[in-house]
Amino acid sequence: GEGKKKKEDADPDGELLAKTEDPMGDATKFVNLLAEHAGGLLQTQTLSMDVFMRKGRLLKALAALKRAAKIAPSDPLLHRSVVRFLLKVADSRAAAPAPVVQVLDSELAASAEWGLPGLSGPPADYNKKWIAQHASGSVKHAAAAAEALSLLSGGKDADAAVDLILKESVAGPKLIELTAIYHWVKASGCSAAKLAVFVEKARAHWPLATAFQ
């Protein structure tokens, strides 16, 4: 009501949160809360994937992946998470318990049934198919493919990755989205010439923006 006092935030700057002694434990509580109240958001599921991959809980990450595939199977945000997940599975296979590996192999072999065909093969092959199907005509999708390509090559194909982005118009995304792509291009290790081409395109579309330096 009108007479109620607004509850004060005891940690407005997040300093206490940043000092947590159990970051993964707190992150798990956070994603569980998100799943309870905002499970229909793609960001909730990709964040859950990230947390559970960091914890080595691959079956939990897989469950979040399957939920994400029902929400937006071709979304660029999900593509980044899919490639990271496939690489994590490949890296963890030797040390993972046999029953976990069996479940992962079975579920990935049947991935077409839950919206993401082709997950049982090499991650690089999956990225190539995704590029052919989705990267053309959208700079956000091209950026996701580029990040995946760079991740798969260990950063060695930075120029080739950025070329995927440079082929597309920058007219689609919001300024904040294009700025995020710019920061990735800048940090990718690509040549100065490639970065300059991107900056020129971005400034031409957003002439008053100061983000593209």
mmCIF file of C-alpha atoms in Angstrom:
data_model
loop_
_atom_site.group_PDB
_atom_site.id
_atom_site.type_symbol
_atom_site.label_atom_id
_atom_site.label_comp_id
_atom_site.label_asym_id
_atom_site.label_seq_id
_atom_site.Cartn_x
_atom_site.Cartn_y
_atom_site.Cartn_z
ATOM 1 C CA GLY A 1 0.000 0.000 0.000
ATOM 2 C CA GLU A 2 0.900 3.684 0.054
ATOM 3 C CA GLY A 3 2.289 3.568 3.571
ATOM 4 C CA LYS A 4 4.636 0.642 2.905
ATOM 5 C CA LYS A 5 8.321 1.355 2.975
ATOM 6 C CA LYS A 6 10.341 0.109 0.070
ATOM 7 C CA LYS A 7 12.654 -2.712 1.106
ATOM 8 C CA GLU A 8 16.242 -1.572 0.902
ATOM 9 C CA ASP A 9 18.779 -3.603 -1.042
ATOM 10 C CA ALA A 10 21.457 -4.706 1.418
ATOM 11 C CA ASP A 11 23.930 -5.262 -1.428
ATOM 12 C CA PRO A 12 23.089 -2.720 -4.170
ATOM 13 C CA ASP A 13 26.465 -2.990 -5.907
ATOM 14 C CA GLY A 14 26.708 -6.769 -5.696
ATOM 15 C CA GLU A 15 29.886 -6.692 -3.608
ATOM 16 C CA LEU A 16 28.758 -9.376 -1.189
ATOM 17 C CA LEU A 17 27.599 -11.545 -4.069
ATOM 18 C CA ALA A 18 30.972 -11.176 -5.773
ATOM 19 C CA LYS A 19 32.748 -12.319 -2.592
ATOM 20 C CA THR A 20 30.892 -15.634 -2.438
ATOM 21 C CA GLU A 21 32.967 -18.606 -1.345
ATOM 22 C CA ASP A 22 30.871 -20.969 -3.464
ATOM 23 C CA PRO A 23 30.285 -19.310 -6.858
ATOM 24 C CA MET A 24 29.095 -22.470 -8.598
ATOM 25 C CA GLY A 25 26.773 -23.315 -5.735
ATOM 26 C CA ASP A 26 25.266 -19.839 -5.825
ATOM 27 C CA ALA A 27 25.055 -19.974 -9.630
ATOM 28 C CA THR A 28 23.180 -23.276 -9.388
ATOM 29 C CA LYS A 29 20.671 -21.769 -6.953
ATOM 30 C CA PHE A 30 20.223 -18.861 -9.351
ATOM 31 C CA VAL A 31 19.578 -20.987 -12.439
ATOM 32 C CA ASN A 32 17.230 -23.256 -10.479
ATOM 33 C CA LEU A 33 15.259 -20.169 -9.470
ATOM 34 C CA LEU A 34 15.215 -18.970 -13.067
ATOM 35 C CA ALA A 35 14.064 -22.383 -14.256
ATOM 36 C CA GLU A 36 11.200 -22.266 -11.771
ATOM 37 C CA HIS A 37 9.995 -18.786 -12.704
ATOM 38 C CA ALA A 38 11.272 -18.226 -16.269
ATOM 39 C CA GLY A 39 11.836 -21.689 -17.689
ATOM 40 C CA GLY A 40 10.285 -20.696 -20.997
ATOM 41 C CA LEU A 41 13.054 -18.234 -21.781
ATOM 42 C CA LEU A 42 15.893 -19.429 -23.991
ATOM 43 C CA GLN A 43 18.380 -17.450 -21.896
ATOM 44 C CA THR A 44 17.374 -19.432 -18.821
ATOM 45 C CA GLN A 45 18.190 -22.721 -20.522
ATOM 46 C CA THR A 46 21.484 -21.590 -22.101
ATOM 47 C CA LEU A 47 22.593 -20.153 -18.763
ATOM 48 C CA SER A 48 21.675 -23.442 -17.111
ATOM 49 C CA MET A 49 23.734 -25.271 -19.725
ATOM 50 C CA ASP A 50 26.736 -23.075 -18.998
ATOM 51 C CA VAL A 51 26.535 -23.555 -15.231
ATOM 52 C CA PHE A 52 26.083 -27.331 -15.434
ATOM 53 C CA MET A 53 28.883 -27.694 -17.992
ATOM 54 C CA ARG A 54 31.209 -25.820 -15.663
ATOM 55 C CA LYS A 55 30.204 -28.187 -12.880
ATOM 56 C CA GLY A 56 30.719 -31.231 -15.103
ATOM 57 C CA ARG A 57 27.040 -32.179 -14.815
ATOM 58 C CA LEU A 58 26.659 -33.162 -18.450
ATOM 59 C CA LEU A 59 23.270 -34.853 -18.140
ATOM 60 C CA LYS A 60 21.853 -31.747 -16.454
ATOM 61 C CA ALA A 61 23.336 -29.636 -19.262
ATOM 62 C CA LEU A 62 21.805 -32.022 -21.804
ATOM 63 C CA ALA A 63 18.381 -31.661 -20.190
ATOM 64 C CA ALA A 64 18.652 -27.865 -20.465
ATOM 65 C CA LEU A 65 19.750 -28.230 -24.096
ATOM 66 C CA LYS A 66 16.675 -30.312 -24.908
ATOM 67 C CA ARG A 67 14.416 -27.714 -23.287
ATOM 68 C CA ALA A 68 16.177 -24.935 -25.223
ATOM 69 C CA ALA A 69 15.691 -26.816 -28.502
ATOM 70 C CA LYS A 70 11.932 -26.729 -27.947
ATOM 71 C CA ILE A 71 12.019 -22.955 -27.431
ATOM 72 C CA ALA A 72 14.184 -21.711 -30.320
ATOM 73 C CA PRO A 73 16.165 -24.409 -32.161
ATOM 74 C CA SER A 74 17.777 -22.075 -34.731
ATOM 75 C CA ASP A 75 18.541 -19.174 -32.405
ATOM 76 C CA PRO A 76 22.179 -17.995 -32.548
ATOM 77 C CA LEU A 77 22.390 -17.933 -28.750
ATOM 78 C CA LEU A 78 21.569 -21.629 -28.651
ATOM 79 C CA HIS A 79 24.068 -22.438 -31.405
ATOM 80 C CA ARG A 80 26.931 -21.070 -29.315
ATOM 81 C CA SER A 81 25.810 -23.214 -26.385
ATOM 82 C CA VAL A 82 25.400 -26.321 -28.547
ATOM 83 C CA VAL A 83 28.960 -26.139 -29.875
ATOM 84 C CA ARG A 84 30.379 -25.542 -26.399
ATOM 85 C CA PHE A 85 28.375 -28.510 -25.139
ATOM 86 C CA LEU A 86 29.587 -30.820 -27.900
ATOM 87 C CA LEU A 87 33.193 -29.840 -27.213
ATOM 88 C CA LYS A 88 32.679 -30.371 -23.485
ATOM 89 C CA VAL A 89 31.247 -33.835 -24.125
ATOM 90 C CA ALA A 90 34.212 -34.703 -26.345
ATOM 91 C CA ASP A 91 36.700 -33.467 -23.738
ATOM 92 C CA SER A 92 34.949 -35.257 -20.860
ATOM 93 C CA ARG A 93 34.241 -38.562 -22.564
ATOM 94 C CA ALA A 94 37.318 -40.420 -21.308
ATOM 95 C CA ALA A 95 36.787 -39.466 -17.662
ATOM 96 C CA ALA A 96 32.981 -39.628 -17.529
ATOM 97 C CA PRO A 97 31.254 -42.693 -16.034
ATOM 98 C CA ALA A 98 30.210 -45.240 -18.656
ATOM 99 C CA PRO A 99 26.453 -44.900 -17.919
ATOM 100 C CA VAL A 100 26.686 -41.121 -18.472
ATOM 101 C CA VAL A 101 28.470 -41.626 -21.787
ATOM 102 C CA GLN A 102 25.837 -44.162 -22.851
ATOM 103 C CA VAL A 103 22.999 -41.742 -22.118
ATOM 104 C CA LEU A 104 24.775 -38.883 -23.902
ATOM 105 C CA ASP A 105 25.479 -41.017 -26.968
ATOM 106 C CA SER A 106 21.894 -42.276 -27.073
ATOM 107 C CA GLU A 107 20.364 -38.815 -26.706
ATOM 108 C CA LEU A 108 22.698 -37.150 -29.215
ATOM 109 C CA ALA A 109 22.041 -39.924 -31.744
ATOM 110 C CA ALA A 110 18.334 -39.155 -31.406
ATOM 111 C CA SER A 111 18.769 -35.363 -31.429
ATOM 112 C CA ALA A 112 16.652 -34.967 -34.566
ATOM 113 C CA GLU A 113 13.668 -36.155 -32.527
ATOM 114 C CA TRP A 114 14.025 -33.200 -30.158
ATOM 115 C CA GLY A 115 14.765 -30.540 -32.739
ATOM 116 C CA LEU A 116 18.512 -30.458 -33.367
ATOM 117 C CA PRO A 117 19.568 -33.049 -35.967
ATOM 118 C CA GLY A 118 23.219 -33.931 -36.430
ATOM 119 C CA LEU A 119 24.566 -33.698 -32.886
ATOM 120 C CA SER A 120 26.110 -37.174 -32.873
ATOM 121 C CA GLY A 121 28.787 -36.275 -35.430
ATOM 122 C CA PRO A 122 31.889 -34.086 -35.129
ATOM 123 C CA PRO A 123 31.130 -30.566 -33.794
ATOM 124 C CA ALA A 124 32.884 -29.013 -36.798
ATOM 125 C CA ASP A 125 30.515 -30.821 -39.173
ATOM 126 C CA TYR A 126 27.519 -29.619 -37.187
ATOM 127 C CA ASN A 127 28.784 -26.027 -37.387
ATOM 128 C CA LYS A 128 29.299 -26.297 -41.165
ATOM 129 C CA LYS A 129 25.737 -27.491 -41.652
ATOM 130 C CA TRP A 130 24.421 -24.764 -39.376
ATOM 131 C CA ILE A 131 26.346 -22.130 -41.348
ATOM 132 C CA ALA A 132 24.840 -23.407 -44.607
ATOM 133 C CA GLN A 133 21.330 -23.365 -43.168
ATOM 134 C CA HIS A 134 21.273 -20.258 -40.986
ATOM 135 C CA ALA A 135 24.291 -17.951 -41.278
ATOM 136 C CA SER A 136 23.368 -16.276 -44.555
ATOM 137 C CA GLY A 137 21.159 -13.200 -44.316
ATOM 138 C CA SER A 138 21.574 -12.511 -40.606
ATOM 139 C CA VAL A 139 24.657 -10.959 -39.046
ATOM 140 C CA LYS A 140 23.594 -12.276 -35.616
ATOM 141 C CA HIS A 141 23.499 -15.846 -36.935
ATOM 142 C CA ALA A 142 26.766 -15.275 -38.810
ATOM 143 C CA ALA A 143 28.376 -14.017 -35.584
ATOM 144 C CA ALA A 144 27.280 -17.158 -33.735
ATOM 145 C CA ALA A 145 28.738 -19.314 -36.511
ATOM 146 C CA ALA A 146 31.936 -17.268 -36.442
ATOM 147 C CA GLU A 147 32.340 -17.651 -32.685
ATOM 148 C CA ALA A 148 31.749 -21.393 -33.013
ATOM 149 C CA LEU A 149 34.282 -21.668 -35.841
ATOM 150 C CA SER A 150 36.879 -19.789 -33.797
ATOM 151 C CA LEU A 151 36.175 -21.987 -30.764
ATOM 152 C CA LEU A 152 36.470 -25.165 -32.826
ATOM 153 C CA SER A 153 39.801 -24.061 -34.321
ATOM 154 C CA GLY A 154 41.259 -22.826 -31.059
ATOM 155 C CA GLY A 155 41.256 -19.287 -32.402
ATOM 156 C CA LYS A 156 43.407 -20.158 -35.419
ATOM 157 C CA ASP A 157 40.751 -19.317 -38.029
ATOM 158 C CA ALA A 158 39.983 -15.804 -36.785
ATOM 159 C CA ASP A 159 40.050 -14.139 -40.217
ATOM 160 C CA ALA A 160 37.906 -16.869 -41.787
ATOM 161 C CA ALA A 161 35.491 -16.601 -38.864
ATOM 162 C CA VAL A 162 35.198 -12.823 -39.162
ATOM 163 C CA ASP A 163 34.668 -13.159 -42.918
ATOM 164 C CA LEU A 164 31.360 -14.885 -42.125
ATOM 165 C CA ILE A 165 30.280 -11.720 -40.334
ATOM 166 C CA LEU A 166 31.591 -9.316 -42.966
ATOM 167 C CA LYS A 167 29.458 -10.972 -45.648
ATOM 168 C CA GLU A 168 26.279 -9.853 -43.904
ATOM 169 C CA SER A 169 24.521 -6.521 -43.542
ATOM 170 C CA VAL A 170 24.742 -4.850 -40.129
ATOM 171 C CA ALA A 171 21.288 -3.326 -40.568
ATOM 172 C CA GLY A 172 19.358 -5.970 -38.640
ATOM 173 C CA PRO A 173 20.550 -5.977 -35.012
ATOM 174 C CA LYS A 174 19.915 -3.394 -32.336
ATOM 175 C CA LEU A 175 22.871 -1.174 -31.462
ATOM 176 C CA ILE A 176 23.588 -3.114 -28.263
ATOM 177 C CA GLU A 177 23.618 -6.387 -30.226
ATOM 178 C CA LEU A 178 25.934 -5.025 -32.906
ATOM 179 C CA THR A 179 28.202 -3.612 -30.212
ATOM 180 C CA ALA A 180 28.522 -7.087 -28.688
ATOM 181 C CA ILE A 181 29.469 -8.481 -32.103
ATOM 182 C CA TYR A 182 32.035 -5.687 -32.497
ATOM 183 C CA HIS A 183 33.651 -6.534 -29.165
ATOM 184 C CA TRP A 184 33.902 -10.183 -30.190
ATOM 185 C CA VAL A 185 35.461 -9.277 -33.552
ATOM 186 C CA LYS A 186 37.922 -6.976 -31.782
ATOM 187 C CA ALA A 187 38.949 -9.721 -29.347
ATOM 188 C CA SER A 188 38.957 -12.528 -31.915
ATOM 189 C CA GLY A 189 42.545 -12.083 -33.036
ATOM 190 C CA CYS A 190 41.561 -11.220 -36.586
ATOM 191 C CA SER A 191 43.698 -8.924 -38.710
ATOM 192 C CA ALA A 192 43.502 -5.160 -38.306
ATOM 193 C CA ALA A 193 42.190 -4.953 -41.862
ATOM 194 C CA LYS A 194 39.215 -7.222 -41.066
ATOM 195 C CA LEU A 195 38.411 -5.220 -37.941
ATOM 196 C CA ALA A 196 38.601 -1.992 -39.925
ATOM 197 C CA VAL A 197 36.091 -3.281 -42.470
ATOM 198 C CA PHE A 198 33.651 -4.180 -39.718
ATOM 199 C CA VAL A 199 34.075 -0.807 -38.012
ATOM 200 C CA GLU A 200 33.478 1.002 -41.294
ATOM 201 C CA LYS A 201 30.242 -0.915 -41.903
ATOM 202 C CA ALA A 202 29.037 -0.391 -38.334
ATOM 203 C CA ARG A 203 29.779 3.347 -38.362
ATOM 204 C CA ALA A 204 28.032 3.745 -41.704
ATOM 205 C CA HIS A 205 24.854 2.269 -40.242
ATOM 206 C CA TRP A 206 25.172 3.927 -36.807
ATOM 207 C CA PRO A 207 26.971 7.225 -37.586
ATOM 208 C CA LEU A 208 26.194 8.802 -34.211
ATOM 209 C CA ALA A 209 27.249 5.801 -32.109
ATOM 210 C CA THR A 210 30.525 6.058 -30.212
ATOM 211 C CA ALA A 211 30.843 2.307 -29.581
ATOM 212 C CA PHE A 212 32.883 1.451 -32.668
ATOM 213 C CA GLN A 213 36.349 2.791 -31.947
#
